[in-house]
Amino acid sequence: MTQSADDTPTAADGLATRPRLQALATRLGRVEALDAPAGKLGAAVRKAIPGGTVKDALSGTWLGHAFHPLMTDVPIGTWTSAVVLDWLGGRESGKGAQRLVGVGLAASVPTIVSGYSDWADAEVGSDDIRRLGLVHAAFNAAGTTLFLGSYLARRRDRRTSGKLLGLAAISSIGAGGWLGGHLSYKQASGVDQTALEEGPTEWTAALSDGDLAEGSATCAHVGDVRVLLVRQGGEVRALANRCTHRGGPLNEGELGDGTIKCPWHDSVFALADGSVVRGPAAYPQPVYDVRSHEGMLEVRVRV
C-alpha cells in the first residue's frame, strides 16, 4: 500500500525522531473519530459504577495504590506462562497450560472492571486518555476473547487450535499492555497527580492571615505549587490543592466537618492529615504545616 505524504512522520510534527511505537500512540491519540464511542462507553461505565464502596474497592482506596495495575500481572503472567508451556513444555504440559489459561480468564474479570472504572474517571478531561484507553481496551478485549476460545478448544482436546489461538491472544494482550504502559507512564493515568510537586521545606508566606475567613477554603500559590488553605473551627489546615486522583482543584470542592471533597470525582480527604476518607482516590494528599507569622500564613511541607 502506498503511503501518502500526509501520513509520513516529519520533523515538523515531532514524530519522525520518536520510536515507531511511540509515534503510533501519538497518532492514535489524535484520532477524533474515537471520541464518540469512547465518550458513550465512559458515560455508561460511570453510570454502572457510581461512587461508593464498589468504586473505592476497584480504585484501590483500601490498598493505598491503584488496583488495576496490580491485577494486570495475574492474567498477563498466567497467559504468558501458558503460551511458553504450549511451545516449549512438551506434550505433558497440556493440562497445565489449560489451567493457566483458565486462571487468567478468571482474573481478567476484576482486572477489566477496575480498568474501565479508572479510565472512565480520566477520559473526561483528556483526549489522549479517552482515545488511547479505548484502543487499549479493544486490544485486551480481543485478547481475552481469543483466550476464551483457546480454553474451550483445549477442553475439547483440540490442543493445536488452542495453542494457535493462545499465540494470537497473547499478541493482542501484548499490544494492549504496551498501550497500558503508555497511558500510565506517558499520560500519568492512575499516577498520584502530586508526585512531582515539591513544596517548600522552610516556612514560606502563602497568604495574608486576614484574607482567610472562618469556614472558607482558598488556593494559594507558593513557589511552583498550589496549596489549599482552610480555616475551620479556629484552626488553619493546609493540603496540596491538586487532588492526587486526577488533579481536581480542591479549593473548589465542598467543605465538610474536618474534610474536603474534590469537585471532580467526589474523593474526600481529611484536612488534618490528608488521608483518604472516601475514594476513588487511592493516594493521600500531601500535608503542609501552617503558622501565623507577622500577619501572614506560612506553610512548609510536613515531614
Tab-separated table of C-alpha atoms in Angstrom:
chain	number	residue	atom	x	y	z
A	1	MET	CA	0.000	0.000	0.000
A	2	THR	CA	1.331	3.439	-0.914
A	3	GLN	CA	1.688	5.871	1.986
A	4	SER	CA	0.531	9.388	1.309
A	5	ALA	CA	2.703	12.367	2.094
A	6	ASP	CA	0.234	13.420	4.783
A	7	ASP	CA	0.781	10.129	6.650
A	8	THR	CA	4.567	10.337	6.679
A	9	PRO	CA	6.087	11.374	10.030
A	10	THR	CA	8.043	14.600	9.708
A	11	ALA	CA	10.414	16.548	11.907
A	12	ALA	CA	7.825	19.328	11.976
A	13	ASP	CA	5.251	17.239	13.864
A	14	GLY	CA	7.921	15.795	16.134
A	15	LEU	CA	7.141	12.180	15.234
A	16	ALA	CA	9.975	11.402	12.833
A	17	THR	CA	12.572	11.239	15.601
A	18	ARG	CA	10.468	9.221	18.050
A	19	PRO	CA	10.443	5.420	18.398
A	20	ARG	CA	7.890	3.985	15.968
A	21	LEU	CA	5.549	2.668	18.655
A	22	GLN	CA	5.550	5.979	20.497
A	23	ALA	CA	4.827	7.839	17.267
A	24	LEU	CA	1.964	5.421	16.573
A	25	ALA	CA	0.490	6.029	20.026
A	26	THR	CA	0.734	9.779	19.476
A	27	ARG	CA	-1.132	9.441	16.191
A	28	LEU	CA	-3.828	7.282	17.792
A	29	GLY	CA	-4.271	9.978	20.412
A	30	ARG	CA	-5.165	12.406	17.616
A	31	VAL	CA	-7.933	10.276	16.057
A	32	GLU	CA	-11.060	12.301	16.832
A	33	ALA	CA	-13.322	9.560	15.443
A	34	LEU	CA	-12.659	7.622	18.657
A	35	ASP	CA	-14.274	10.336	20.796
A	36	ALA	CA	-17.919	9.422	20.182
A	37	PRO	CA	-17.741	5.704	21.056
A	38	ALA	CA	-15.299	6.364	23.895
A	39	GLY	CA	-17.494	9.098	25.358
A	40	LYS	CA	-20.569	6.860	25.299
A	41	LEU	CA	-18.668	3.991	26.884
A	42	GLY	CA	-17.211	6.242	29.575
A	43	ALA	CA	-20.656	7.596	30.458
A	44	ALA	CA	-22.059	4.063	30.643
A	45	VAL	CA	-19.252	2.952	32.965
A	46	ARG	CA	-19.734	5.946	35.274
A	47	LYS	CA	-23.447	5.152	35.466
A	48	ALA	CA	-22.818	1.456	36.141
A	49	ILE	CA	-20.080	2.092	38.746
A	50	PRO	CA	-21.036	5.212	40.737
A	51	GLY	CA	-19.069	6.473	43.723
A	52	GLY	CA	-19.260	4.257	46.776
A	53	THR	CA	-17.876	1.068	48.271
A	54	VAL	CA	-17.548	-0.853	44.998
A	55	LYS	CA	-15.928	2.090	43.229
A	56	ASP	CA	-13.462	2.552	46.099
A	57	ALA	CA	-12.557	-1.143	46.021
A	58	LEU	CA	-11.927	-1.063	42.269
A	59	SER	CA	-9.877	2.130	42.568
A	60	GLY	CA	-7.588	0.734	45.268
A	61	THR	CA	-8.613	3.177	48.008
A	62	TRP	CA	-8.317	0.361	50.555
A	63	LEU	CA	-4.890	-0.587	49.202
A	64	GLY	CA	-3.297	2.851	49.060
A	65	HIS	CA	-2.314	2.055	45.479
A	66	ALA	CA	-4.175	1.846	42.178
A	67	PHE	CA	-5.751	-1.633	41.976
A	68	HIS	CA	-5.823	-2.151	38.202
A	69	PRO	CA	-2.040	-2.185	37.522
A	70	LEU	CA	-1.575	-4.745	40.286
A	71	MET	CA	-4.303	-7.003	38.902
A	72	THR	CA	-2.943	-6.989	35.343
A	73	ASP	CA	0.041	-9.060	36.488
A	74	VAL	CA	-2.174	-12.097	37.089
A	75	PRO	CA	-3.784	-12.625	33.650
A	76	ILE	CA	-0.695	-11.460	31.761
A	77	GLY	CA	1.554	-13.702	33.839
A	78	THR	CA	-0.608	-16.818	33.645
A	79	TRP	CA	-1.349	-16.407	29.950
A	80	THR	CA	2.298	-15.819	29.095
A	81	SER	CA	3.235	-18.920	31.091
A	82	ALA	CA	0.585	-20.942	29.256
A	83	VAL	CA	1.957	-19.913	25.859
A	84	VAL	CA	5.508	-20.774	26.958
A	85	LEU	CA	4.327	-24.222	28.086
A	86	ASP	CA	2.461	-24.680	24.820
A	87	TRP	CA	5.556	-24.247	22.695
A	88	LEU	CA	8.383	-25.340	24.991
A	89	GLY	CA	6.807	-27.604	27.593
A	90	GLY	CA	6.264	-30.773	25.610
A	91	ARG	CA	3.108	-32.881	25.330
A	92	GLU	CA	2.841	-33.407	29.091
A	93	SER	CA	2.295	-29.689	29.682
A	94	GLY	CA	-1.123	-29.516	28.008
A	95	LYS	CA	-3.224	-29.722	31.162
A	96	GLY	CA	-1.015	-27.245	32.984
A	97	ALA	CA	-1.302	-24.741	30.142
A	98	GLN	CA	-5.078	-25.184	30.086
A	99	ARG	CA	-5.330	-24.471	33.810
A	100	LEU	CA	-3.163	-21.378	33.473
A	101	VAL	CA	-5.413	-20.045	30.708
A	102	GLY	CA	-8.427	-20.671	32.963
A	103	VAL	CA	-6.852	-18.837	35.913
A	104	GLY	CA	-6.074	-15.909	33.629
A	105	LEU	CA	-9.672	-15.764	32.417
A	106	ALA	CA	-10.970	-15.724	35.991
A	107	ALA	CA	-8.521	-12.978	36.990
A	108	SER	CA	-9.359	-10.943	33.905
A	109	VAL	CA	-12.828	-10.090	35.238
A	110	PRO	CA	-11.792	-7.800	38.144
A	111	THR	CA	-8.859	-6.594	36.055
A	112	ILE	CA	-11.115	-5.439	33.228
A	113	VAL	CA	-13.736	-3.888	35.506
A	114	SER	CA	-11.155	-1.949	37.536
A	115	GLY	CA	-9.512	-0.737	34.334
A	116	TYR	CA	-12.780	0.562	32.920
A	117	SER	CA	-13.549	2.248	36.244
A	118	ASP	CA	-10.215	4.104	36.289
A	119	TRP	CA	-10.417	5.065	32.625
A	120	ALA	CA	-13.961	6.425	32.924
A	121	ASP	CA	-12.751	8.900	35.560
A	122	ALA	CA	-9.834	10.078	33.455
A	123	GLU	CA	-11.269	10.171	29.925
A	124	VAL	CA	-13.479	13.196	30.555
A	125	GLY	CA	-10.517	15.527	30.974
A	126	SER	CA	-8.020	14.113	28.467
A	127	ASP	CA	-8.400	13.479	24.741
A	128	ASP	CA	-5.337	11.226	24.686
A	129	ILE	CA	-6.515	9.069	27.591
A	130	ARG	CA	-10.030	8.839	26.130
A	131	ARG	CA	-8.848	7.685	22.715
A	132	LEU	CA	-5.868	5.537	23.688
A	133	GLY	CA	-7.826	3.960	26.530
A	134	LEU	CA	-10.479	2.804	24.083
A	135	VAL	CA	-7.859	1.195	21.823
A	136	HIS	CA	-6.148	-0.347	24.881
A	137	ALA	CA	-9.479	-1.841	25.935
A	138	ALA	CA	-10.179	-3.127	22.411
A	139	PHE	CA	-6.853	-4.984	22.212
A	140	ASN	CA	-7.404	-6.505	25.645
A	141	ALA	CA	-10.999	-7.471	24.848
A	142	ALA	CA	-9.838	-9.187	21.658
A	143	GLY	CA	-7.067	-10.988	23.514
A	144	THR	CA	-9.377	-12.126	26.301
A	145	THR	CA	-11.938	-13.399	23.786
A	146	LEU	CA	-9.234	-15.319	21.941
A	147	PHE	CA	-8.032	-16.864	25.198
A	148	LEU	CA	-11.602	-17.904	25.956
A	149	GLY	CA	-11.685	-19.613	22.555
A	150	SER	CA	-8.311	-21.186	23.312
A	151	TYR	CA	-9.582	-22.517	26.637
A	152	LEU	CA	-12.684	-24.031	25.062
A	153	ALA	CA	-10.596	-25.641	22.305
A	154	ARG	CA	-8.291	-27.208	24.891
A	155	ARG	CA	-11.238	-28.627	26.828
A	156	ARG	CA	-12.349	-30.338	23.608
A	157	ASP	CA	-8.859	-31.834	23.156
A	158	ARG	CA	-8.138	-29.568	20.189
A	159	ARG	CA	-4.750	-28.582	21.536
A	160	THR	CA	-3.279	-27.326	18.266
A	161	SER	CA	-6.186	-24.901	17.822
A	162	GLY	CA	-5.834	-23.905	21.463
A	163	LYS	CA	-2.125	-23.199	21.026
A	164	LEU	CA	-2.641	-21.112	17.894
A	165	LEU	CA	-5.476	-19.137	19.461
A	166	GLY	CA	-3.314	-18.597	22.532
A	167	LEU	CA	-0.471	-17.253	20.404
A	168	ALA	CA	-2.802	-14.795	18.677
A	169	ALA	CA	-4.320	-13.864	22.027
A	170	ILE	CA	-1.031	-13.093	23.768
A	171	SER	CA	-0.024	-10.907	20.808
A	172	SER	CA	-3.181	-8.838	21.254
A	173	ILE	CA	-2.705	-8.704	25.028
A	174	GLY	CA	0.888	-7.580	24.486
A	175	ALA	CA	-0.245	-4.698	22.279
A	176	GLY	CA	-2.869	-3.732	24.856
A	177	GLY	CA	-0.287	-3.956	27.621
A	178	TRP	CA	2.084	-1.669	25.757
A	179	LEU	CA	-0.660	0.926	25.409
A	180	GLY	CA	-1.489	0.495	29.094
A	181	GLY	CA	2.113	1.301	29.950
A	182	HIS	CA	1.958	4.344	27.670
A	183	LEU	CA	-1.184	5.536	29.451
A	184	SER	CA	0.494	5.183	32.846
A	185	TYR	CA	3.996	6.438	32.136
A	186	LYS	CA	3.320	8.978	29.389
A	187	GLN	CA	-0.207	10.161	30.212
A	188	ALA	CA	0.076	9.662	34.017
A	189	SER	CA	-3.221	7.781	34.182
A	190	GLY	CA	-3.538	6.177	37.618
A	191	VAL	CA	-0.498	8.040	38.945
A	192	ASP	CA	-0.505	10.235	42.077
A	193	GLN	CA	-1.006	13.647	40.468
A	194	THR	CA	1.055	15.364	43.181
A	195	ALA	CA	4.028	13.001	42.883
A	196	LEU	CA	6.316	15.572	41.262
A	197	GLU	CA	5.260	18.547	43.368
A	198	GLU	CA	8.000	19.901	45.623
A	199	GLY	CA	6.611	22.225	48.265
A	200	PRO	CA	8.740	24.473	50.487
A	201	THR	CA	10.694	22.784	53.266
A	202	GLU	CA	11.209	26.116	55.062
A	203	TRP	CA	8.466	28.417	56.338
A	204	THR	CA	7.176	30.345	53.316
A	205	ALA	CA	4.488	33.020	53.161
A	206	ALA	CA	1.317	31.810	51.462
A	207	LEU	CA	-1.499	34.249	52.270
A	208	SER	CA	-2.369	37.175	54.482
A	209	ASP	CA	-3.909	35.824	57.687
A	210	GLY	CA	-6.812	38.228	57.391
A	211	ASP	CA	-7.711	37.016	53.903
A	212	LEU	CA	-8.810	33.560	55.079
A	213	ALA	CA	-12.275	33.732	56.624
A	214	GLU	CA	-13.711	31.147	59.003
A	215	GLY	CA	-15.314	28.250	57.134
A	216	SER	CA	-13.619	29.078	53.851
A	217	ALA	CA	-11.141	27.379	51.540
A	218	THR	CA	-8.731	29.077	49.171
A	219	CYS	CA	-5.833	28.209	46.903
A	220	ALA	CA	-2.504	29.949	47.468
A	221	HIS	CA	0.419	29.861	45.048
A	222	VAL	CA	3.571	29.061	46.977
A	223	GLY	CA	6.510	28.938	44.615
A	224	ASP	CA	5.677	26.355	41.964
A	225	VAL	CA	2.948	24.587	43.946
A	226	ARG	CA	-0.650	25.343	44.818
A	227	VAL	CA	-1.648	24.933	48.439
A	228	LEU	CA	-5.170	24.546	49.815
A	229	LEU	CA	-5.744	26.633	52.944
A	230	VAL	CA	-8.824	26.064	55.096
A	231	ARG	CA	-9.880	27.833	58.285
A	232	GLN	CA	-12.339	25.755	60.270
A	233	GLY	CA	-13.104	25.752	63.984
A	234	GLY	CA	-10.444	28.377	64.593
A	235	GLU	CA	-7.698	26.211	63.059
A	236	VAL	CA	-5.966	26.580	59.717
A	237	ARG	CA	-5.167	23.429	57.728
A	238	ALA	CA	-3.161	23.095	54.525
A	239	LEU	CA	-3.019	20.367	51.875
A	240	ALA	CA	-1.811	20.161	48.302
A	241	ASN	CA	-4.588	21.776	46.274
A	242	ARG	CA	-4.220	19.366	43.344
A	243	CYS	CA	-6.195	16.168	44.022
A	244	THR	CA	-3.989	13.080	43.969
A	245	HIS	CA	-6.627	11.204	41.958
A	246	ARG	CA	-6.972	13.212	38.745
A	247	GLY	CA	-5.708	16.669	39.686
A	248	GLY	CA	-9.005	18.351	40.577
A	249	PRO	CA	-8.849	21.762	42.349
A	250	LEU	CA	-9.746	21.044	45.980
A	251	ASN	CA	-10.378	24.720	46.779
A	252	GLU	CA	-13.472	24.466	44.557
A	253	GLY	CA	-14.720	21.439	46.479
A	254	GLU	CA	-17.170	21.048	49.343
A	255	LEU	CA	-16.035	21.535	52.929
A	256	GLY	CA	-17.244	19.004	55.482
A	257	ASP	CA	-16.529	18.570	59.167
A	258	GLY	CA	-12.758	18.317	59.010
A	259	THR	CA	-12.835	17.189	55.366
A	260	ILE	CA	-12.709	18.489	51.807
A	261	LYS	CA	-14.444	16.828	48.840
A	262	CYS	CA	-12.919	17.048	45.380
A	263	PRO	CA	-15.331	18.667	42.876
A	264	TRP	CA	-14.367	16.314	40.045
A	265	HIS	CA	-14.870	12.745	41.315
A	266	ASP	CA	-16.009	13.270	44.925
A	267	SER	CA	-12.924	11.902	46.684
A	268	VAL	CA	-12.935	13.066	50.315
A	269	PHE	CA	-9.764	13.866	52.267
A	270	ALA	CA	-9.169	14.573	55.959
A	271	LEU	CA	-7.865	18.098	56.452
A	272	ALA	CA	-5.787	17.108	59.482
A	273	ASP	CA	-3.532	14.578	57.763
A	274	GLY	CA	-4.600	14.308	54.101
A	275	SER	CA	-5.792	10.713	54.473
A	276	VAL	CA	-8.431	9.371	52.081
A	277	VAL	CA	-11.828	9.281	53.785
A	278	ARG	CA	-13.634	8.193	50.626
A	279	GLY	CA	-12.376	7.297	47.159
A	280	PRO	CA	-11.949	6.905	44.295
A	281	ALA	CA	-8.602	8.459	45.252
A	282	ALA	CA	-6.052	5.854	46.311
A	283	TYR	CA	-3.307	8.211	47.474
A	284	PRO	CA	-3.436	10.671	50.419
A	285	GLN	CA	-2.986	14.392	49.913
A	286	PRO	CA	0.411	15.896	50.787
A	287	VAL	CA	0.102	17.874	54.024
A	288	TYR	CA	1.616	21.222	54.997
A	289	ASP	CA	2.270	22.627	58.453
A	290	VAL	CA	0.826	26.111	58.926
A	291	ARG	CA	1.665	29.005	61.221
A	292	SER	CA	0.680	32.652	61.511
A	293	HIS	CA	3.714	34.922	61.492
A	294	GLU	CA	3.701	38.715	61.295
A	295	GLY	CA	0.232	38.763	59.783
A	296	MET	CA	0.973	36.100	57.172
A	297	LEU	CA	0.009	32.450	56.989
A	298	GLU	CA	3.197	30.497	56.316
A	299	VAL	CA	3.451	26.881	55.205
A	300	ARG	CA	6.063	24.168	54.885
A	301	VAL	CA	5.920	20.522	53.863
A	302	ARG	CA	5.109	18.247	56.781
A	303	VAL	CA	7.724	15.545	57.236
